[in-house]
Amino acid sequence: MNLNKLITDGKQVLPFNFNSTDQKQLIQGLKQIIDLPANERALWLHKVPGDTTSEPDNGLSERGVKDQKDPKCCFHYRHCLVDQLIQAGVNIEPHQKFLQGAGIVCSGLAKLAEDVLMSLDEELPGYDFLARLMQRPEQLRYTLRFLYYKPGYEKMAELHDDRGGLTFAVAESRPGLYFENDNQLYVPDENQILAFNGLKAELHTSGALKSMRHYVKNLVFNEPRWAIVFFIHYHIDVMNDVQVEHLTAQRKGSAISTY
């Protein structure tokens, strides 16, 4: 796999078989969970074993202005979620199709991430990206995130770094993603995703790979917007996960370079 653009430009389009019909079916399943009564929806949020960050969430959470965050529903899928839901007594039968679909997409993206890191190891020897991924427990390597933004807000995500090593922008209902270095709207094509470097990549490589700071704008003001993103976290020596989270917060909203 040739990753010249990821290395030199910080981002690169990659093929991934996930068409718009399958995407919309997953989002319909997500919306059914979002629309559950409050007492049922509360059972869909769990902590990730071993996660030391301030938001070790698995499942559905809602973030808003009162939390000093962009107003949206956020659903995190990791493979341990299904067992957590069953143990909590959640009837997952009505949502089986969504959970199975999310699991298939998560597994496919995890395989692609491992291929990307293996190729990075070949092109940038010495950083041991794949081995560092495998050092972490499975539930701490990957996060499949579904975002459902409420209408009425122009800014959907302020300028920020992703705190992982690698991010896949998988799908979105309509374009809205911009990068700081070019301020051009990213417009995805069918069965393609965009891979870009996160803050851990910049820290681990002492700036050889640059974190791709980005933001999201709502270009259709009075309609909801959804997006699907996949985060890859590998182990780095210079900072632990909590320290990376703090640095990410410090850099948010302003143009800052670590190196």
Short mmCIF file of C-alpha atoms in Angstrom, two decimals:
data_model
loop_
_atom_site.label_atom_id
_atom_site.label_comp_id
_atom_site.label_asym_id
_atom_site.label_seq_id
_atom_site.Cartn_x
_atom_site.Cartn_y
_atom_site.Cartn_z
CA MET A 1 0.00 0.00 0.00
CA ASN A 2 1.50 3.31 -1.09
CA LEU A 3 0.96 5.94 1.61
CA ASN A 4 2.96 8.85 0.19
CA LYS A 5 0.10 11.32 0.60
CA LEU A 6 -0.58 10.28 4.19
CA ILE A 7 3.10 10.78 5.00
CA THR A 8 3.73 14.00 3.09
CA ASP A 9 0.29 15.68 3.17
CA GLY A 10 -1.10 14.18 6.37
CA LYS A 11 -4.18 12.70 4.71
CA GLN A 12 -5.02 10.22 1.97
CA VAL A 13 -8.13 8.73 0.37
CA LEU A 14 -8.38 4.93 0.65
CA PRO A 15 -10.85 2.43 -0.83
CA PHE A 16 -13.37 0.88 1.57
CA ASN A 17 -16.51 -1.01 0.57
CA PHE A 18 -19.29 0.79 2.45
CA ASN A 19 -21.93 2.23 0.16
CA SER A 20 -24.49 4.95 0.85
CA THR A 21 -27.39 2.48 1.19
CA ASP A 22 -25.62 0.55 3.95
CA GLN A 23 -24.66 3.81 5.64
CA LYS A 24 -28.24 5.08 5.72
CA GLN A 25 -29.52 1.78 7.12
CA LEU A 26 -27.05 2.03 9.99
CA ILE A 27 -28.05 5.61 10.71
CA GLN A 28 -31.72 4.58 10.77
CA GLY A 29 -30.81 1.99 13.39
CA LEU A 30 -28.90 4.59 15.36
CA LYS A 31 -31.87 6.97 15.28
CA GLN A 32 -34.09 4.26 16.77
CA ILE A 33 -31.76 4.12 19.78
CA ILE A 34 -31.57 7.92 20.06
CA ASP A 35 -35.38 8.06 20.08
CA LEU A 36 -35.77 5.57 22.93
CA PRO A 37 -37.44 6.80 26.15
CA ALA A 38 -34.92 8.40 28.52
CA ASN A 39 -35.00 5.51 31.03
CA GLU A 40 -34.20 2.97 28.29
CA ARG A 41 -31.62 5.14 26.59
CA ALA A 42 -29.71 5.49 29.88
CA LEU A 43 -28.93 1.75 29.73
CA TRP A 44 -27.02 2.26 26.48
CA LEU A 45 -24.03 4.03 28.06
CA HIS A 46 -21.14 2.07 29.58
CA LYS A 47 -17.52 2.56 30.56
CA VAL A 48 -14.72 0.98 28.55
CA PRO A 49 -12.57 -1.32 30.72
CA GLY A 50 -9.08 0.15 31.10
CA ASP A 51 -9.85 3.57 29.61
CA THR A 52 -8.29 6.25 31.82
CA THR A 53 -9.49 9.32 29.89
CA SER A 54 -12.29 11.62 31.03
CA GLU A 55 -14.85 10.12 28.63
CA PRO A 56 -14.41 6.33 28.72
CA ASP A 57 -17.80 5.84 27.10
CA ASN A 58 -19.13 2.93 25.10
CA GLY A 59 -22.60 3.31 23.60
CA LEU A 60 -24.84 6.39 23.43
CA SER A 61 -24.15 9.75 25.03
CA GLU A 62 -25.50 13.21 24.38
CA ARG A 63 -23.25 16.25 24.46
CA GLY A 64 -24.39 19.82 24.44
CA VAL A 65 -23.67 23.45 25.13
CA LYS A 66 -24.08 22.91 28.88
CA ASP A 67 -21.12 20.50 28.67
CA GLN A 68 -19.13 23.12 26.71
CA LYS A 69 -19.31 20.81 23.72
CA ASP A 70 -20.89 20.91 20.29
CA PRO A 71 -24.54 19.74 20.59
CA LYS A 72 -24.83 16.21 19.23
CA CYS A 73 -25.57 12.59 20.03
CA CYS A 74 -22.48 10.42 20.06
CA PHE A 75 -22.55 6.62 19.79
CA HIS A 76 -19.31 4.69 20.34
CA TYR A 77 -19.15 1.09 19.19
CA ARG A 78 -16.50 -1.32 20.40
CA HIS A 79 -16.91 -5.08 20.22
CA CYS A 80 -17.31 -5.32 24.00
CA LEU A 81 -20.48 -3.19 23.86
CA VAL A 82 -22.89 -6.03 23.04
CA ASP A 83 -21.85 -8.02 26.13
CA GLN A 84 -22.15 -4.88 28.27
CA LEU A 85 -25.68 -4.26 27.00
CA ILE A 86 -26.74 -7.85 27.65
CA GLN A 87 -25.28 -7.76 31.17
CA ALA A 88 -27.22 -4.53 31.81
CA GLY A 89 -30.46 -6.28 30.87
CA VAL A 90 -31.01 -4.37 27.62
CA ASN A 91 -33.28 -6.04 25.09
CA ILE A 92 -31.00 -5.78 22.05
CA GLU A 93 -33.26 -7.82 19.76
CA PRO A 94 -34.96 -4.77 18.14
CA HIS A 95 -31.49 -3.31 17.51
CA GLN A 96 -29.73 -6.46 16.40
CA LYS A 97 -29.40 -5.34 12.79
CA PHE A 98 -27.73 -2.08 13.79
CA LEU A 99 -25.33 -3.75 16.23
CA GLN A 100 -24.40 -6.46 13.75
CA GLY A 101 -23.87 -3.89 11.00
CA ALA A 102 -21.73 -1.72 13.27
CA GLY A 103 -19.68 -4.78 14.21
CA ILE A 104 -19.04 -5.66 10.57
CA VAL A 105 -17.98 -2.10 9.72
CA CYS A 106 -15.78 -1.91 12.82
CA SER A 107 -14.02 -5.17 11.95
CA GLY A 108 -13.46 -4.09 8.34
CA LEU A 109 -12.01 -0.74 9.38
CA ALA A 110 -9.79 -2.42 11.99
CA LYS A 111 -8.34 -4.68 9.30
CA LEU A 112 -7.74 -1.67 7.04
CA ALA A 113 -6.07 0.20 9.93
CA GLU A 114 -3.70 -2.70 10.53
CA ASP A 115 -2.82 -2.78 6.83
CA VAL A 116 -2.15 0.97 6.88
CA LEU A 117 0.09 0.71 9.94
CA MET A 118 1.94 -2.23 8.43
CA SER A 119 2.59 -0.18 5.31
CA LEU A 120 3.71 2.79 7.43
CA ASP A 121 6.19 0.47 9.14
CA GLU A 122 7.65 -0.37 5.73
CA GLU A 123 7.88 3.26 4.62
CA LEU A 124 8.89 4.75 7.99
CA PRO A 125 10.94 2.02 9.72
CA GLY A 126 11.71 2.31 13.41
CA TYR A 127 8.40 3.61 14.70
CA ASP A 128 6.77 0.16 15.03
CA PHE A 129 3.24 1.45 14.49
CA LEU A 130 1.55 -1.94 14.18
CA ALA A 131 3.37 -3.50 17.14
CA ARG A 132 2.43 -0.50 19.28
CA LEU A 133 -1.21 -0.92 18.29
CA MET A 134 -1.12 -4.56 19.34
CA GLN A 135 0.35 -3.63 22.73
CA ARG A 136 -3.04 -2.22 23.70
CA PRO A 137 -6.10 -4.28 24.70
CA GLU A 138 -8.51 -4.70 21.78
CA GLN A 139 -11.15 -2.41 23.30
CA LEU A 140 -8.56 0.40 23.53
CA ARG A 141 -7.26 0.12 19.96
CA TYR A 142 -10.29 1.24 17.98
CA THR A 143 -13.43 3.33 18.37
CA LEU A 144 -16.19 3.45 15.77
CA ARG A 145 -18.04 6.71 16.35
CA PHE A 146 -21.46 7.67 15.03
CA LEU A 147 -22.30 11.37 15.32
CA TYR A 148 -25.78 12.80 14.98
CA TYR A 149 -25.76 16.60 15.00
CA LYS A 150 -28.87 18.58 15.82
CA PRO A 151 -29.99 21.27 13.34
CA GLY A 152 -29.67 24.98 14.03
CA TYR A 153 -25.94 25.24 14.62
CA GLU A 154 -23.35 26.38 12.09
CA LYS A 155 -20.23 25.19 13.94
CA MET A 156 -20.43 21.47 14.52
CA ALA A 157 -16.84 20.91 15.66
CA GLU A 158 -14.32 23.64 16.37
CA LEU A 159 -10.72 23.48 15.16
CA HIS A 160 -9.06 20.53 16.90
CA ASP A 161 -6.68 17.58 16.70
CA ASP A 162 -7.90 14.03 17.05
CA ARG A 163 -5.98 12.51 19.94
CA GLY A 164 -5.44 9.11 18.34
CA GLY A 165 -2.69 8.10 15.97
CA LEU A 166 -4.88 7.76 12.91
CA THR A 167 -8.43 8.70 11.97
CA PHE A 168 -10.69 7.44 9.20
CA ALA A 169 -13.43 9.83 8.06
CA VAL A 170 -15.80 7.06 6.97
CA ALA A 171 -19.10 8.63 5.90
CA GLU A 172 -21.31 11.68 6.32
CA SER A 173 -24.79 12.74 5.27
CA ARG A 174 -23.37 15.82 3.57
CA PRO A 175 -19.93 17.45 3.38
CA GLY A 176 -18.80 19.68 6.24
CA LEU A 177 -15.21 18.67 7.05
CA TYR A 178 -12.41 21.21 6.61
CA PHE A 179 -8.69 21.01 7.38
CA GLU A 180 -6.72 23.89 8.84
CA ASN A 181 -3.86 23.70 6.36
CA ASP A 182 -6.00 24.18 3.24
CA ASN A 183 -9.50 25.24 4.44
CA GLN A 184 -11.02 23.27 1.56
CA LEU A 185 -14.22 21.32 1.99
CA TYR A 186 -13.67 17.56 1.88
CA VAL A 187 -16.19 15.89 -0.43
CA PRO A 188 -16.16 12.06 -0.17
CA ASP A 189 -16.76 9.65 -3.03
CA GLU A 190 -18.73 6.39 -2.86
CA ASN A 191 -16.83 3.48 -1.26
CA GLN A 192 -13.91 5.66 -0.21
CA ILE A 193 -12.74 6.93 3.17
CA LEU A 194 -10.23 9.59 4.18
CA ALA A 195 -7.33 8.60 6.45
CA PHE A 196 -5.50 11.35 8.33
CA ASN A 197 -2.96 11.63 11.13
CA GLY A 198 -3.88 12.43 14.72
CA LEU A 199 -1.93 13.98 17.57
CA LYS A 200 -0.36 10.71 18.71
CA ALA A 201 1.24 10.34 15.27
CA GLU A 202 2.85 13.78 15.58
CA LEU A 203 4.06 13.14 19.12
CA HIS A 204 5.37 9.65 18.40
CA THR A 205 7.31 10.69 15.28
CA SER A 206 8.55 14.04 16.70
CA GLY A 207 6.71 15.82 13.91
CA ALA A 208 7.65 13.59 10.98
CA LEU A 209 3.90 12.95 10.70
CA LYS A 210 1.82 16.06 11.29
CA SER A 211 -1.49 16.02 13.13
CA MET A 212 -4.22 17.16 10.75
CA ARG A 213 -6.16 19.81 12.63
CA HIS A 214 -9.70 20.13 11.34
CA TYR A 215 -13.19 21.47 11.98
CA VAL A 216 -16.75 20.81 10.83
CA LYS A 217 -19.32 23.34 9.61
CA ASN A 218 -23.01 22.82 8.98
CA LEU A 219 -23.65 24.02 5.44
CA VAL A 220 -27.40 23.30 5.60
CA PHE A 221 -28.41 25.14 8.73
CA ASN A 222 -31.85 23.74 9.54
CA GLU A 223 -31.30 20.04 8.91
CA PRO A 224 -29.58 17.43 11.07
CA ARG A 225 -26.27 15.98 9.94
CA TRP A 226 -24.67 12.64 10.70
CA ALA A 227 -21.13 11.34 10.35
CA ILE A 228 -19.25 8.09 10.94
CA VAL A 229 -15.62 8.22 12.10
CA PHE A 230 -13.10 5.56 13.14
CA PHE A 231 -10.24 6.25 15.57
CA ILE A 232 -7.05 4.20 15.88
CA HIS A 233 -4.99 4.43 19.08
CA TYR A 234 -1.51 2.95 19.31
CA HIS A 235 0.87 3.13 22.27
CA ILE A 236 3.37 5.98 22.38
CA ASP A 237 6.18 6.43 24.91
CA VAL A 238 6.22 10.22 25.27
CA MET A 239 2.73 10.62 26.78
CA ASN A 240 -0.01 8.45 28.22
CA ASP A 241 -3.63 8.72 27.08
CA VAL A 242 -4.60 11.24 29.77
CA GLN A 243 -1.67 13.51 28.93
CA VAL A 244 -2.53 13.36 25.23
CA GLU A 245 -6.13 14.22 26.06
CA HIS A 246 -4.99 17.28 28.05
CA LEU A 247 -2.72 18.45 25.23
CA THR A 248 -5.55 18.01 22.74
CA ALA A 249 -7.77 20.23 24.90
CA GLN A 250 -5.04 22.89 25.13
CA ARG A 251 -4.65 23.00 21.36
CA LYS A 252 -8.36 23.15 20.59
CA GLY A 253 -9.65 26.20 18.77
CA SER A 254 -6.30 27.83 18.05
CA ALA A 255 -3.53 27.36 15.49
CA ILE A 256 -0.71 25.79 17.52
CA SER A 257 2.11 23.52 16.42
CA THR A 258 3.81 21.19 18.87
CA TYR A 259 7.09 21.27 16.96
#
